[in-house]
Structures are given as structure tokens and as C-alpha cells.
Short mmCIF file of C-alpha atoms and ligand atoms in Angstrom, two decimals:
data_model
loop_
_atom_site.label_atom_id
_atom_site.label_comp_id
_atom_site.label_asym_id
_atom_site.label_seq_id
_atom_site.Cartn_x
_atom_site.Cartn_y
_atom_site.Cartn_z
CA ASP V 1 16.26 79.56 40.84
CA ARG V 2 14.63 78.20 43.97
CA ASP V 3 12.45 75.55 42.29
CA GLU V 4 15.40 74.22 40.30
CA LYS V 5 17.51 73.95 43.44
CA LEU V 6 14.68 72.21 45.30
CA GLN V 7 14.36 69.71 42.47
CA ILE V 8 18.10 68.98 42.55
CA VAL V 9 17.96 68.34 46.30
CA ARG V 10 14.77 66.30 46.08
CA SER V 11 16.26 64.05 43.39
CA ALA V 12 19.39 63.41 45.44
CA VAL V 13 17.52 62.08 48.48
CA LYS V 14 17.65 58.30 48.39
CA THR V 15 14.63 56.35 49.57
CA TYR V 16 14.88 52.89 51.10
CA LYS V 17 11.88 50.72 51.91
CA HIS V 18 11.74 48.64 55.09
CA PHE V 19 14.74 50.25 56.80
CA PRO V 20 15.60 50.10 59.67
CA LYS V 21 12.60 47.81 59.99
CA GLN V 22 9.61 46.46 58.13
CA GLY V 23 7.09 49.11 57.05
CA ILE V 24 9.40 52.12 57.51
CA ILE V 25 10.30 54.27 54.50
CA TYR V 26 13.79 55.65 55.10
CA LYS V 27 14.77 59.01 53.55
CA ASP V 28 18.57 59.15 53.30
CA ILE V 29 19.95 62.70 53.40
CA PHE V 30 23.49 61.42 52.75
CA GLY V 31 22.51 61.08 49.10
CA VAL V 32 22.50 64.88 48.99
CA PHE V 33 25.95 65.15 50.57
CA GLN V 34 27.37 62.69 48.05
CA ASN V 35 26.28 64.93 45.16
CA VAL V 36 28.15 68.25 45.13
CA ALA V 37 25.55 70.09 43.04
CA ALA V 38 22.81 68.94 45.41
CA MET V 39 24.88 69.88 48.47
CA ARG V 40 25.43 73.39 47.08
CA ALA V 41 21.74 73.74 46.20
CA LEU V 42 20.79 72.64 49.69
CA LYS V 43 23.18 75.12 51.27
CA ASP V 44 21.81 77.96 49.12
CA LEU V 45 18.20 77.15 50.00
CA LEU V 46 18.86 76.84 53.72
CA VAL V 47 21.02 79.97 53.93
CA GLU V 48 18.60 82.04 51.88
CA HIS V 49 15.77 81.10 54.21
CA ALA V 50 17.68 81.38 57.49
CA SER V 51 19.31 84.71 56.69
CA SER V 52 15.96 86.49 57.04
CA LEU V 53 15.41 85.24 60.61
CA ASN V 54 17.84 87.33 62.70
CA ILE V 55 19.33 84.32 64.50
CA ASP V 56 21.95 84.35 67.30
CA VAL V 57 22.62 80.61 67.57
CA ILE V 58 22.05 77.54 65.39
CA VAL V 59 21.32 74.29 67.22
CA GLY V 60 21.55 70.90 65.46
CA LEU V 61 20.34 67.48 66.61
CA ASP V 62 22.62 64.45 67.02
CA SER V 63 23.61 63.19 64.54
CA ARG V 64 22.27 64.13 61.12
CA GLY V 65 21.50 67.66 62.29
CA PHE V 66 25.28 68.07 62.60
CA LEU V 67 25.47 68.02 58.80
CA VAL V 68 22.82 70.68 58.36
CA GLY V 69 23.68 73.17 61.11
CA PRO V 70 27.28 74.10 60.32
CA LEU V 71 26.43 74.52 56.63
CA ILE V 72 24.14 77.40 57.66
CA ALA V 73 26.11 78.68 60.65
CA VAL V 74 29.34 79.34 58.76
CA GLU V 75 27.48 81.38 56.12
CA LEU V 76 25.46 83.35 58.68
CA GLY V 77 28.56 83.90 60.81
CA LYS V 78 26.81 82.51 63.90
CA PRO V 79 27.81 79.76 66.36
CA PHE V 80 26.71 76.15 65.97
CA VAL V 81 25.64 74.27 69.11
CA PRO V 82 25.00 70.51 69.29
CA ILE V 83 22.21 68.71 71.12
CA ARG V 84 23.62 65.26 71.75
CA LYS V 85 22.44 61.90 72.92
CA LYS V 86 23.12 61.40 76.63
CA GLY V 87 26.67 60.97 77.88
CA LYS V 88 28.51 62.57 74.94
CA LEU V 89 28.89 66.19 76.09
CA PRO V 90 31.38 67.40 78.75
CA GLY V 91 30.71 70.10 81.34
CA ASP V 92 27.36 71.21 82.75
CA VAL V 93 24.45 69.89 80.71
CA ALA V 94 20.66 70.13 80.74
CA GLU V 95 18.79 66.98 79.72
CA LYS V 96 15.39 65.96 78.40
CA THR V 97 14.05 62.42 78.06
CA PHE V 98 11.56 61.72 75.29
CA SER V 99 9.66 58.79 73.75
CA LEU V 100 10.67 57.00 70.61
CA GLU V 101 8.53 54.55 68.66
CA TYR V 102 10.08 51.87 70.87
CA GLY V 103 11.46 52.91 74.26
CA GLU V 104 12.93 56.31 75.07
CA ALA V 105 16.02 58.46 74.61
CA THR V 106 17.66 61.41 76.35
CA PHE V 107 19.10 64.54 74.73
CA GLU V 108 21.60 66.86 76.38
CA VAL V 109 22.86 70.38 75.68
CA GLN V 110 25.70 72.28 77.36
CA THR V 111 24.13 74.89 79.63
CA GLU V 112 26.69 77.56 78.75
CA SER V 113 26.08 77.22 75.01
CA ILE V 114 22.77 79.12 74.96
CA SER V 115 22.12 82.35 76.85
CA LYS V 116 18.87 83.91 78.04
CA ASP V 117 16.88 85.48 75.17
CA ASN V 118 19.20 84.09 72.48
CA ARG V 119 17.30 83.79 69.21
CA VAL V 120 17.73 80.12 68.32
CA LEU V 121 17.23 78.23 65.06
CA ILE V 122 16.97 74.45 65.57
CA VAL V 123 17.86 72.34 62.53
CA ASP V 124 17.60 68.67 61.60
CA ASP V 125 17.41 66.56 58.47
CA LEU V 126 14.00 65.01 59.06
CA LEU V 127 10.76 65.53 60.98
CA ALA V 128 8.96 62.22 61.53
CA THR V 129 6.92 61.80 64.74
CA GLY V 130 8.32 65.07 66.07
CA GLY V 131 9.53 63.50 69.31
CA SER V 132 13.17 64.51 68.82
CA MET V 133 12.38 68.07 67.80
CA ALA V 134 9.87 68.53 70.64
CA ALA V 135 12.56 67.51 73.14
CA ALA V 136 15.05 69.90 71.53
CA ILE V 137 12.58 72.78 71.79
CA GLU V 138 12.09 72.06 75.49
CA LEU V 139 15.84 71.97 76.08
CA VAL V 140 16.40 75.33 74.41
CA LYS V 141 13.48 76.85 76.32
CA SER V 142 14.82 75.42 79.60
CA LEU V 143 17.92 77.58 79.02
CA GLU V 144 15.60 80.54 78.31
CA GLY V 145 16.47 80.64 74.64
CA GLU V 146 13.79 81.73 72.18
CA VAL V 147 13.08 79.13 69.50
CA VAL V 148 12.61 81.32 66.45
CA GLU V 149 12.10 78.37 64.12
CA CYS V 150 12.63 74.64 63.62
CA LEU V 151 14.13 74.22 60.15
CA ILE V 152 14.15 70.76 58.63
CA ILE V 153 14.98 69.50 55.19
CA MET V 154 12.37 66.73 54.95
CA GLU V 155 8.99 66.44 56.65
CA LEU V 156 6.95 63.23 56.74
CA VAL V 157 3.67 65.13 56.82
CA TYR V 158 1.53 62.01 57.26
CA LEU V 159 3.05 61.39 60.72
CA GLY V 160 1.77 64.72 62.02
CA GLY V 161 4.94 65.60 63.94
CA ARG V 162 4.47 69.32 63.33
CA SER V 163 1.44 69.44 65.64
CA LYS V 164 3.65 68.42 68.61
CA LEU V 165 5.95 71.41 68.22
CA GLN V 166 5.49 74.58 70.27
CA ALA V 167 7.47 76.70 67.80
CA PRO V 168 7.27 77.74 64.14
CA VAL V 169 8.26 74.97 61.72
CA TYR V 170 9.67 75.28 58.19
CA SER V 171 10.46 72.34 55.91
CA LEU V 172 12.06 72.40 52.46
CA ILE V 173 10.54 69.15 51.21
CA GLU V 174 7.24 67.63 52.26
CA TYR V 175 6.31 63.99 51.76
CA ASP V 176 2.56 63.31 51.88
C1 LIG O 1 16.20 60.56 62.84
C2 LIG O 1 16.23 61.88 62.09
C3 LIG O 1 15.61 62.84 63.07
C4 LIG O 1 14.64 61.97 63.86
C5 LIG O 1 13.23 62.24 63.46
O1 LIG O 1 17.30 60.54 63.72
O2 LIG O 1 17.57 62.24 61.78
O3 LIG O 1 16.59 63.37 63.96
O4 LIG O 1 14.98 60.60 63.54
O5 LIG O 1 12.35 61.36 64.13
P1 LIG O 1 11.19 61.86 65.05
O6 LIG O 1 10.59 63.08 64.45
O7 LIG O 1 10.24 60.69 65.05
O8 LIG O 1 11.77 62.11 66.41
P2 LIG O 1 17.77 59.25 64.49
O9 LIG O 1 17.20 59.25 65.86
O10 LIG O 1 17.47 58.04 63.63
O11 LIG O 1 19.34 59.41 64.67
P3 LIG O 1 20.51 59.93 63.69
O12 LIG O 1 20.24 61.35 63.34
O13 LIG O 1 21.71 59.80 64.57
O14 LIG O 1 20.57 59.03 62.49
MG1 LIG O 2 18.50 62.44 63.72
#
């Protein structure tokens, strides 16, 4: 059942202290993808949740969101669209610059990949400060897509990222 699957996923996440720098606790989603039972449990949980949302397009964030998005999209029978770090996407793109803990970064999305009033699900592995997801929401809205939900696997609740997001947020695993 759901709780069993959540426990399998939770146990497969590897935690590293002081990576990539001192004081940071790093939650490694690749542990889940290296464990087939955990990968299947994750897929089931995500698909079960997302299938109730009536989504047109699934958007994933560069780069770990590219693992999560297609897993859902292929089961829902909906397209997967990437938001990428600047300079990686061909054709017409919209861009949004946002702050990181140190410095800033720019995300881009292909303008033709989302249409007006598309119902969009944005997915990523982790919500930390919320800076990346907030920028993704703005990009989708700039193309007149409707952000139905931001779906993440792991939320670092103590960083308060959720409060920055102007869209509904759902996380599978919360870390207090
Ligand atoms: C990590 C993680 C999220 C983001 C969360 O990605 O995969 O996308 O940080 O942080 P935030 O909520 O503070 O914005 P990262 O930028 O390290 O890149 P990656 O996905 O390519 O590893
Ligand atoms: Mg990322």
C-alpha cells in the first residue's frame, strides 16, 4: 500500500553531510533510481497522485527533474517539457533569472512547448529554498500556462521554500 511504498522510497534516499559544502545536508535521489523496487514504488506514488489532476503537460527542472517528469508523463500519456539552464535549448525561448544561495542562475523554456491555458504540472526531486521552483512557476505563467501543482519528491521544510511559491505544492517526503 501507499505507506509501504513511501517507506521503500524513503529508505532508498541517501543522505550525505557537508556536500557540496560545509553545513549542507545533501539528499541524493539517485539512491532511489539505483534500487528497482524503490524506483517502481516512486513511480506508483507519483502516478497515482498525478493522475487525479487532469494535466496537459508535465514540466521538469534541469537536471534531476528530468528523472522524475518522464516517469509520470509516459504513464499519463502526456508530453514532457524541460526547463533548462541557460544556453542549452534551441529555438525561441523564454528566460527567468533567479537567486541562488551564492550568485544567480537563469532558466529557459521553449516558447512553443507550452500553450495558453495548458494545465501544467511542474516536477522536481527536491524543494530547498524554493528559488528554482519559483522561477519555473514564473516561466510557465509567462507562457500563459496554468500551474496546477508543483510536485516534488523531497521537501526540506525547515528552509520554508513552499512560502515562496504562487501555486499549490505537494511533496511525497518531508524533512523537518
Ligand atoms: C537542486 C535540486 C532542485 C534545487 C532545489 O538542483 O535538484 O532542483 O536544487 O533548490 P532550491 O529550492 O533552493 O532552488 P541543482 O540546482 O543542484 O541542480 P541539479 O538538479 O542539476 O543537480
Ligand atoms: Mg535540480
